[in-house]
Coordinates of C-alpha atoms in Angstrom, one line a residue:
X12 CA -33.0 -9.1 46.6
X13 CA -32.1 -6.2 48.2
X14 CA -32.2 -2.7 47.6
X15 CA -28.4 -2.0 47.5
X16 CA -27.9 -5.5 45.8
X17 CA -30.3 -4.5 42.5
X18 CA -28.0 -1.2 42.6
X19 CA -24.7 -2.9 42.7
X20 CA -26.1 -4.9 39.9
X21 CA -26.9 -1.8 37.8
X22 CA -23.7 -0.7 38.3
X23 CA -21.8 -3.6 37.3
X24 CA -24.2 -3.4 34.4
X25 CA -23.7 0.3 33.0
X26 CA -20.0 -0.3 33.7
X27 CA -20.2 -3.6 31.6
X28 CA -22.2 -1.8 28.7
X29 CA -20.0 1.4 28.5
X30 CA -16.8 -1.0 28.0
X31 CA -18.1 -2.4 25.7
X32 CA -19.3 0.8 23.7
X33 CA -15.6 1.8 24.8
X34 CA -14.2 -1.1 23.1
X35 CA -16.3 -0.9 20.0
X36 CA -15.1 2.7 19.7
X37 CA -11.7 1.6 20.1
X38 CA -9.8 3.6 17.6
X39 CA -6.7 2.1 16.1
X40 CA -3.7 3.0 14.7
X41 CA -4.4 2.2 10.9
X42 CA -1.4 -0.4 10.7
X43 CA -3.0 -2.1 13.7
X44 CA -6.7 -1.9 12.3
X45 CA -5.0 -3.1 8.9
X46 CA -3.7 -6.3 10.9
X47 CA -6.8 -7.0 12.6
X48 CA -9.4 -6.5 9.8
X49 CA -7.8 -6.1 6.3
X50 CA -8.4 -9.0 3.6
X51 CA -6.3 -9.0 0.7
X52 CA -8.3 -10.4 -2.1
X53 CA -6.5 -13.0 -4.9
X54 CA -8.0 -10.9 -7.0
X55 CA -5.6 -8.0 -6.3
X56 CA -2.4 -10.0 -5.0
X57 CA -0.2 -12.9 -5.7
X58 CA -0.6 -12.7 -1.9
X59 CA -4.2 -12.9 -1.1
X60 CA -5.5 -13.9 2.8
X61 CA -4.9 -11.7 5.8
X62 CA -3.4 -8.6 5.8
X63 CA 0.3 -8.7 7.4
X64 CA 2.4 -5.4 7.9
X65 CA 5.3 -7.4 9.0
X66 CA 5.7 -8.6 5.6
X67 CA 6.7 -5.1 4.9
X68 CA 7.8 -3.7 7.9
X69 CA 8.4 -0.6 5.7
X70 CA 4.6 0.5 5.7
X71 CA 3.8 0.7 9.3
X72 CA 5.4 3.9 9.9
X73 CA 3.7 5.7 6.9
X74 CA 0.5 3.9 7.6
X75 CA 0.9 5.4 11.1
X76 CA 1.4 8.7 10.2
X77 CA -2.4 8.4 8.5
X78 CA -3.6 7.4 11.8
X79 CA -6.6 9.5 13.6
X80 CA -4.5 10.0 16.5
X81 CA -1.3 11.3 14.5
X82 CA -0.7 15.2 13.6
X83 CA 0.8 14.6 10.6
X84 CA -1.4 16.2 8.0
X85 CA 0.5 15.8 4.3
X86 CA 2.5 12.5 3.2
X87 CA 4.6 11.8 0.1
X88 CA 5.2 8.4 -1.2
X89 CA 7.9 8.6 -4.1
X90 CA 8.3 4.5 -5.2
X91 CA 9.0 2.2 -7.2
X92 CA 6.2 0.6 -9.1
X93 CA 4.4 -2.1 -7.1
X94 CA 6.0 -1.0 -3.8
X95 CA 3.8 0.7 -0.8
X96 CA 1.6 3.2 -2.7
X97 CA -1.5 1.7 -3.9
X98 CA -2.1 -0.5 -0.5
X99 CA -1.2 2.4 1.3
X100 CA -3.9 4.0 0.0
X101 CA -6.7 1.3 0.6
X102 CA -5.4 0.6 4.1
X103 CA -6.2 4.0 4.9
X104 CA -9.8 4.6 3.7
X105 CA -11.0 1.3 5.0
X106 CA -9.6 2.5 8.3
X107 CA -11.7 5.8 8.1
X108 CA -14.7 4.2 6.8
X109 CA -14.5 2.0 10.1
X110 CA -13.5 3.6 12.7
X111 CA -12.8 7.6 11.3
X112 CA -15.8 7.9 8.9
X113 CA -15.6 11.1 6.7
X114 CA -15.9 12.6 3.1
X115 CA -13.2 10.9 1.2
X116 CA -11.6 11.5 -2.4
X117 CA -9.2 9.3 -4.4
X118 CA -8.0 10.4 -7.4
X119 CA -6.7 8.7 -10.3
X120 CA -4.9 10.0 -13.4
X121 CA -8.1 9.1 -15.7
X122 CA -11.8 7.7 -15.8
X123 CA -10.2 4.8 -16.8
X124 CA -7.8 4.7 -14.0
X125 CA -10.8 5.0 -11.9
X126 CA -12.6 2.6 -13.2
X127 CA -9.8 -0.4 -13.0
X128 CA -9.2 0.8 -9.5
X129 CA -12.5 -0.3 -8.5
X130 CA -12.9 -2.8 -10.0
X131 CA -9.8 -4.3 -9.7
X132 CA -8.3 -3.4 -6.2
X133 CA -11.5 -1.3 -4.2
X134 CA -14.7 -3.4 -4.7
X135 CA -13.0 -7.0 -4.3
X136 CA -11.3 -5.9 -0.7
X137 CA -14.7 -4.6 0.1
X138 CA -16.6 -7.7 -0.4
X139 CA -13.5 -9.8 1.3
X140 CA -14.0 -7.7 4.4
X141 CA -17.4 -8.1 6.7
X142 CA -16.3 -5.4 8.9
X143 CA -16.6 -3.0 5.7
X144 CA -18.8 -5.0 3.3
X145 CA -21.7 -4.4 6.2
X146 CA -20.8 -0.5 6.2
X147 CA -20.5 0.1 1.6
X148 CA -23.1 -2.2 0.2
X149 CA -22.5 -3.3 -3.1
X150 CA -23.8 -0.5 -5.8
X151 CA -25.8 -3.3 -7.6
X152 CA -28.5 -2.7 -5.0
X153 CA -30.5 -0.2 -6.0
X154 CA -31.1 1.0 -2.2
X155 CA -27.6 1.3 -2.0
X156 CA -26.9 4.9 -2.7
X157 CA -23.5 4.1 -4.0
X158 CA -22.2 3.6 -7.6
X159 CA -18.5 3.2 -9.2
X160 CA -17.3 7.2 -8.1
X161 CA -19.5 6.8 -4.7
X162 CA -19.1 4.6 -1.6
X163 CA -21.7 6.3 1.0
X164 CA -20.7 4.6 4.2
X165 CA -22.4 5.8 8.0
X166 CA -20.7 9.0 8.5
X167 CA -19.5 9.7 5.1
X168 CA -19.0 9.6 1.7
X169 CA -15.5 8.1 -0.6
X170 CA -15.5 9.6 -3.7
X171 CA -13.9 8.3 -6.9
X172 CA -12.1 11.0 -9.2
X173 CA -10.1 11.6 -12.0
X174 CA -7.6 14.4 -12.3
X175 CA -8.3 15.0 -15.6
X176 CA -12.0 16.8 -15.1
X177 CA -11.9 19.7 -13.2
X178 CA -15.9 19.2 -12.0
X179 CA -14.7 16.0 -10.0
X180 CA -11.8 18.0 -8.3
X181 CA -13.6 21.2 -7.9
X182 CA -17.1 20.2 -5.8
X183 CA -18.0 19.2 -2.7
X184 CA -15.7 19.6 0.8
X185 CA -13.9 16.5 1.7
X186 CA -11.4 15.7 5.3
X187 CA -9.1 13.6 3.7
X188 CA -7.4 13.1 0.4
X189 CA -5.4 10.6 -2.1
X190 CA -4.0 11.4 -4.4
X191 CA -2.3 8.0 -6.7
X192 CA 0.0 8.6 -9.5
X193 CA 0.5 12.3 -9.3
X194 CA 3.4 12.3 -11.8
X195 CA 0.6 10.8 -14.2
X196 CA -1.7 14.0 -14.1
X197 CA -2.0 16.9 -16.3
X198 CA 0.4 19.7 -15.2
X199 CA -2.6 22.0 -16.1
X200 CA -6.5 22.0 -16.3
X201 CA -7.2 24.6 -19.2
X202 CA -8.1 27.8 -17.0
X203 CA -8.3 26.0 -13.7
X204 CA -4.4 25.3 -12.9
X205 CA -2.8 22.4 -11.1
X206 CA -5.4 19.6 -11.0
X207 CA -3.2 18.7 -7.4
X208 CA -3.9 22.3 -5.9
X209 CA -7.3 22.1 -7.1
X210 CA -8.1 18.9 -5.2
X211 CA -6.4 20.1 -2.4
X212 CA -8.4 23.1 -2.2
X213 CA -11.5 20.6 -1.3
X214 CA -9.6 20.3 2.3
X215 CA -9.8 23.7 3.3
X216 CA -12.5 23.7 5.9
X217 CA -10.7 21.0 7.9
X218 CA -8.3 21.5 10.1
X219 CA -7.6 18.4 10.7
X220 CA -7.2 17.1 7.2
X221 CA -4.9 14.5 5.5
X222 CA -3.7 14.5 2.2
X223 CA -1.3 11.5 0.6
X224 CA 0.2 11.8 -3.2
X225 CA 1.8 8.8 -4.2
X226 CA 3.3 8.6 -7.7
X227 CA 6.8 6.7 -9.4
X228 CA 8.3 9.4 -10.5
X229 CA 8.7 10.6 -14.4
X230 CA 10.9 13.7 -15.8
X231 CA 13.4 15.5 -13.2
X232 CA 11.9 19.1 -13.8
X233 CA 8.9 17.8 -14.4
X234 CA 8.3 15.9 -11.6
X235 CA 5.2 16.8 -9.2
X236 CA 6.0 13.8 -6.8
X237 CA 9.7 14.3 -6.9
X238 CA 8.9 18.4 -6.1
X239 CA 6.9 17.2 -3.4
X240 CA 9.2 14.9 -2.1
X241 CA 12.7 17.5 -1.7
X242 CA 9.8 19.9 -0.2
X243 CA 9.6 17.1 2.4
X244 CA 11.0 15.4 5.6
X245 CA 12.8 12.9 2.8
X246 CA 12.6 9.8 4.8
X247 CA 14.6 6.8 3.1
X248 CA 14.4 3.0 5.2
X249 CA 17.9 2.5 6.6
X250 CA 18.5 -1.7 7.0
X251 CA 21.2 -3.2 9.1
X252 CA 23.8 -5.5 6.8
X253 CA 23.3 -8.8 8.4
X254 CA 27.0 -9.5 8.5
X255 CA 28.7 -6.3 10.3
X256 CA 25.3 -4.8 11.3
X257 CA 25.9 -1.3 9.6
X258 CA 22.6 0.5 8.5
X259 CA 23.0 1.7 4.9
X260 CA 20.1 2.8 1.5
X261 CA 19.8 0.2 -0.4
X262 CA 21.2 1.5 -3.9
X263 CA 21.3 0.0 -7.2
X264 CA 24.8 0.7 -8.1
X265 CA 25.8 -1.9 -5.4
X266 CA 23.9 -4.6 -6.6
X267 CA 26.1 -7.1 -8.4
X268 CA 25.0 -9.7 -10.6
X269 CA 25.8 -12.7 -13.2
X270 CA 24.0 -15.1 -15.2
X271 CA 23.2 -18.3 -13.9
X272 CA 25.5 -21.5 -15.3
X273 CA 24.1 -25.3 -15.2
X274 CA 26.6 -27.8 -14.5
X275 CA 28.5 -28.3 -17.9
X276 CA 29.4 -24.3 -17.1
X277 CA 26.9 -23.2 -19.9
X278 CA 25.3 -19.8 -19.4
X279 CA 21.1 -20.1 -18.6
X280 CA 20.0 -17.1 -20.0
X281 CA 16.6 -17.1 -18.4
X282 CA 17.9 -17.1 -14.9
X283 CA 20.1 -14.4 -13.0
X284 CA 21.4 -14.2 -9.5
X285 CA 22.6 -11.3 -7.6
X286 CA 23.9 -9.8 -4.5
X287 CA 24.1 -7.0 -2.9
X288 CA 27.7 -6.0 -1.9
X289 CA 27.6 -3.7 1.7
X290 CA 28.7 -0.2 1.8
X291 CA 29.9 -0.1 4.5
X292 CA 32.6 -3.1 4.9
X293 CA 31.9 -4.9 1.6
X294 CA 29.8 -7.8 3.2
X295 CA 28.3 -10.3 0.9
X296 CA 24.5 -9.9 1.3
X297 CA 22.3 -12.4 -0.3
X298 CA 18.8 -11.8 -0.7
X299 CA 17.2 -14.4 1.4
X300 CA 19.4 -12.4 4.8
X301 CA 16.3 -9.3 3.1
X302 CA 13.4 -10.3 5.8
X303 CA 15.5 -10.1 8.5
X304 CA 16.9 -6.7 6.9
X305 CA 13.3 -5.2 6.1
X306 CA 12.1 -6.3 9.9
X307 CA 15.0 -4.3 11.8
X308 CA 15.0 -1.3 9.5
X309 CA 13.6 2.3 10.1
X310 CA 12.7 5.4 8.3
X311 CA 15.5 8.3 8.7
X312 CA 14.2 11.5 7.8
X313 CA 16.7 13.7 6.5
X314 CA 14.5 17.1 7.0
X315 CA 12.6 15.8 10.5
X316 CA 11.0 19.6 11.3
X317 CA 9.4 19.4 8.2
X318 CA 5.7 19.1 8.9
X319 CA 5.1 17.7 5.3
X320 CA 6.1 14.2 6.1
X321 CA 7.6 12.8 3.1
X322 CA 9.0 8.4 1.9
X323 CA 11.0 7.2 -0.6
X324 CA 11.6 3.5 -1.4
X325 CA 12.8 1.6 -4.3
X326 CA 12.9 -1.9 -5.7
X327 CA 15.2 -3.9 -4.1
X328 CA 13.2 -3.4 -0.9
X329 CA 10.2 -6.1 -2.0
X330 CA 10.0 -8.4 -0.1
X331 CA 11.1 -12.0 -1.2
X332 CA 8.4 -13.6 -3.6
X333 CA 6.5 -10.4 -4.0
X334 CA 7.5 -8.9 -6.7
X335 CA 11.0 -9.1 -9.3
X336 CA 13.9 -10.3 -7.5
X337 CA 17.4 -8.8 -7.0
X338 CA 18.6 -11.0 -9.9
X339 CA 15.2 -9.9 -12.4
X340 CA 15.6 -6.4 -11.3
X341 CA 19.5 -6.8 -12.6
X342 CA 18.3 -8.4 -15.6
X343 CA 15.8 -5.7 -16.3
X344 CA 18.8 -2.9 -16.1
X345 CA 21.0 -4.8 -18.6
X346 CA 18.1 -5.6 -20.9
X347 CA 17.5 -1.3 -21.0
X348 CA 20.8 0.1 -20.3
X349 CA 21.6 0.8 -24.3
X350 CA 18.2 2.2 -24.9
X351 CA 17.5 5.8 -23.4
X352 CA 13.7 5.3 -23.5
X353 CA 13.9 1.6 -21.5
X354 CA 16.6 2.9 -19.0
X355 CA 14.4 5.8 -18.4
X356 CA 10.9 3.1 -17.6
X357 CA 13.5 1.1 -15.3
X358 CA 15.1 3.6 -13.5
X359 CA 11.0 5.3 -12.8
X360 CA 9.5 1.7 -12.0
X361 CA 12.2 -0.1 -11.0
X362 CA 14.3 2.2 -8.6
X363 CA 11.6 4.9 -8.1
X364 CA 13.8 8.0 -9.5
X365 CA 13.2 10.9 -11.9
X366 CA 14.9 10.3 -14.9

């Protein structure tokens, strides 16, 4: 072989290996890395298996804003319970621990909180995931170097805290931040103030941090996620009526709703149905027309210059099978309507509002 051949093959070999280091140091947006790597275990879901944003098209664009290439540094997610927050959250750090790896903190309202999160929602989708199970080994290994509040990871270390303890908020600088169920937090840690400012403070150094507080909301006035959320970009998902095609909020006061009859006309208490009547030309919606809804919907941000990028989403926006439907949520409202502290949990969990 020839001199020139041997260094056309050398070429053709460096160019081989640097696309592949290229490719392994892909970096993608964490919606994408979510579709392509994220297991959702039983364990955690009545939807366990792969990891599909379509099925609530609603996500991507906050899941986006999280990503490495994006300049948004601050996100508020004000929802309903059981709607975006918590997988949010975990879609995001198992993105950094692959392919963004830095110091990590998420913090829950107590020790407790922590410790169901792990073992409940973190530590199953680790172990269901290759891709991240060969990056956190399990803390049962004694070489492991992790524990319940500590996942060390190659270029990094998530931290488990509760907001309740000002020593786990107050040490150690980290890039990014969660922070779950904000409204759920003391307003006050004896002499060291806000428990949210004090974590915050942990992102100083970074320029480019990123910091997410999540929370169904509680009290109006004594609401940290709803304060957050008018201090932000106040994004709501607009979806088209699949009738007349008119974007529109889907709002509770337009849901109608009866009790289901069996065919002697008897009422069967146990079952509801509902609609959802259009705002804009009264169409009939049915929830089944809610896929196609969720899929061609976007997030309209009322305050767009805002830097602090903030979401709000209710209820009626889960998708069908995942979670109560139109007709439970309905029944839920009737059920609480004539008892102030009931209307108050269903108008929190249920429609994501301060009371």
């Amino acid at each position: 072989m020839s001199d020139l051949s041997e260094l056309r093959r050398a070429k053709e070999m460096l160019a081989e290996l640097a696309g592949e280091f290229l490719v392994q140091r892909e970096r993608l947006k964490v919606s994408d890395w979510a579709d392509r790597y994220r297991i959702v275990p039983s364990k955690s879901s009545p939807e366990g298996g792969r990891w599909r944003t379509d099925r609530t098209p609603y996500a991507r664009e906050v899941l986006d804003a999280l990503s490495p290439d994006s300049d948004v540094q601050e996100v508020v997610i004000m929802a309903a319970a059981q709607v975006l927050k918590t997988e949010v959250v975990l879609n995001w750090a198992f993105s950094v621990i692959d392919q963004d790896p830095a110091s990590m903190l998420i913090v829950q309202p107590t020790e407790k909180a922590v410790k169901d999160f792990v073992s409940q929602r973190l530590d199953p989708a680790i172990e269901a995931m290759p891709t991240i199970r060969e990056k956190v080994p399990p803390a049962r290994r004694r070489d492991s170097g992790n524990r319940i509040t500590e996942k060390n990871y190659p270029g990094g270390v998530l931290y488990l805290g509760w907001a309740n303890s000002p020593s786990e908020l107050a040490s150690k600088p980290i890039k990014y931040l969660a922070m779950d169920e904000v409204d759920r937090y003391p307003i006050s840690l004896k002499d060291e103030g806000s428990p949210v400012k004090l974590a915050e403070q942990r992102t100083a150094n970074f320029p480019r941090r990123k910091i997410v507080k999540t929370s169904t909301p509680k009290i109006r006035g004594a609401s940290v996620i709803t304060d957050e959320y008018e201090s932000s970009s106040m994004a709501q998902y607009w979806v088209p009526c699949p009738h007349c095609g008119e974007h529109q909020v889907l709002e509770f006061p337009h849901l109608r709703w009866e009790k289901d009859k069996d065919e002697d006309g008897k009422t069967v208490h146990k079952t509801w149905t509902a609609h959802y009547v259009c705002q804009a030309n009264g169409c009939i919606i049915e929830e089944t027309a809610k896929p196609q809804m969720l899929a061609n919907g976007e997030w309209r941000h009322r305050h767009p210059e805002r830097k602090k990028k903030g979401y709000h989403i209710n209820g009626l926006y889960s998708p069908v099978g995942l979670g109560f439907s139109w007709g439970e949520r309905a029944q839920k409202f009737v059920e609480a309507k004539s008892d102030p502290a009931k209307l108050q949990t269903f108008v929190n969990l249920h429609l994501g509002e301060p009371y």
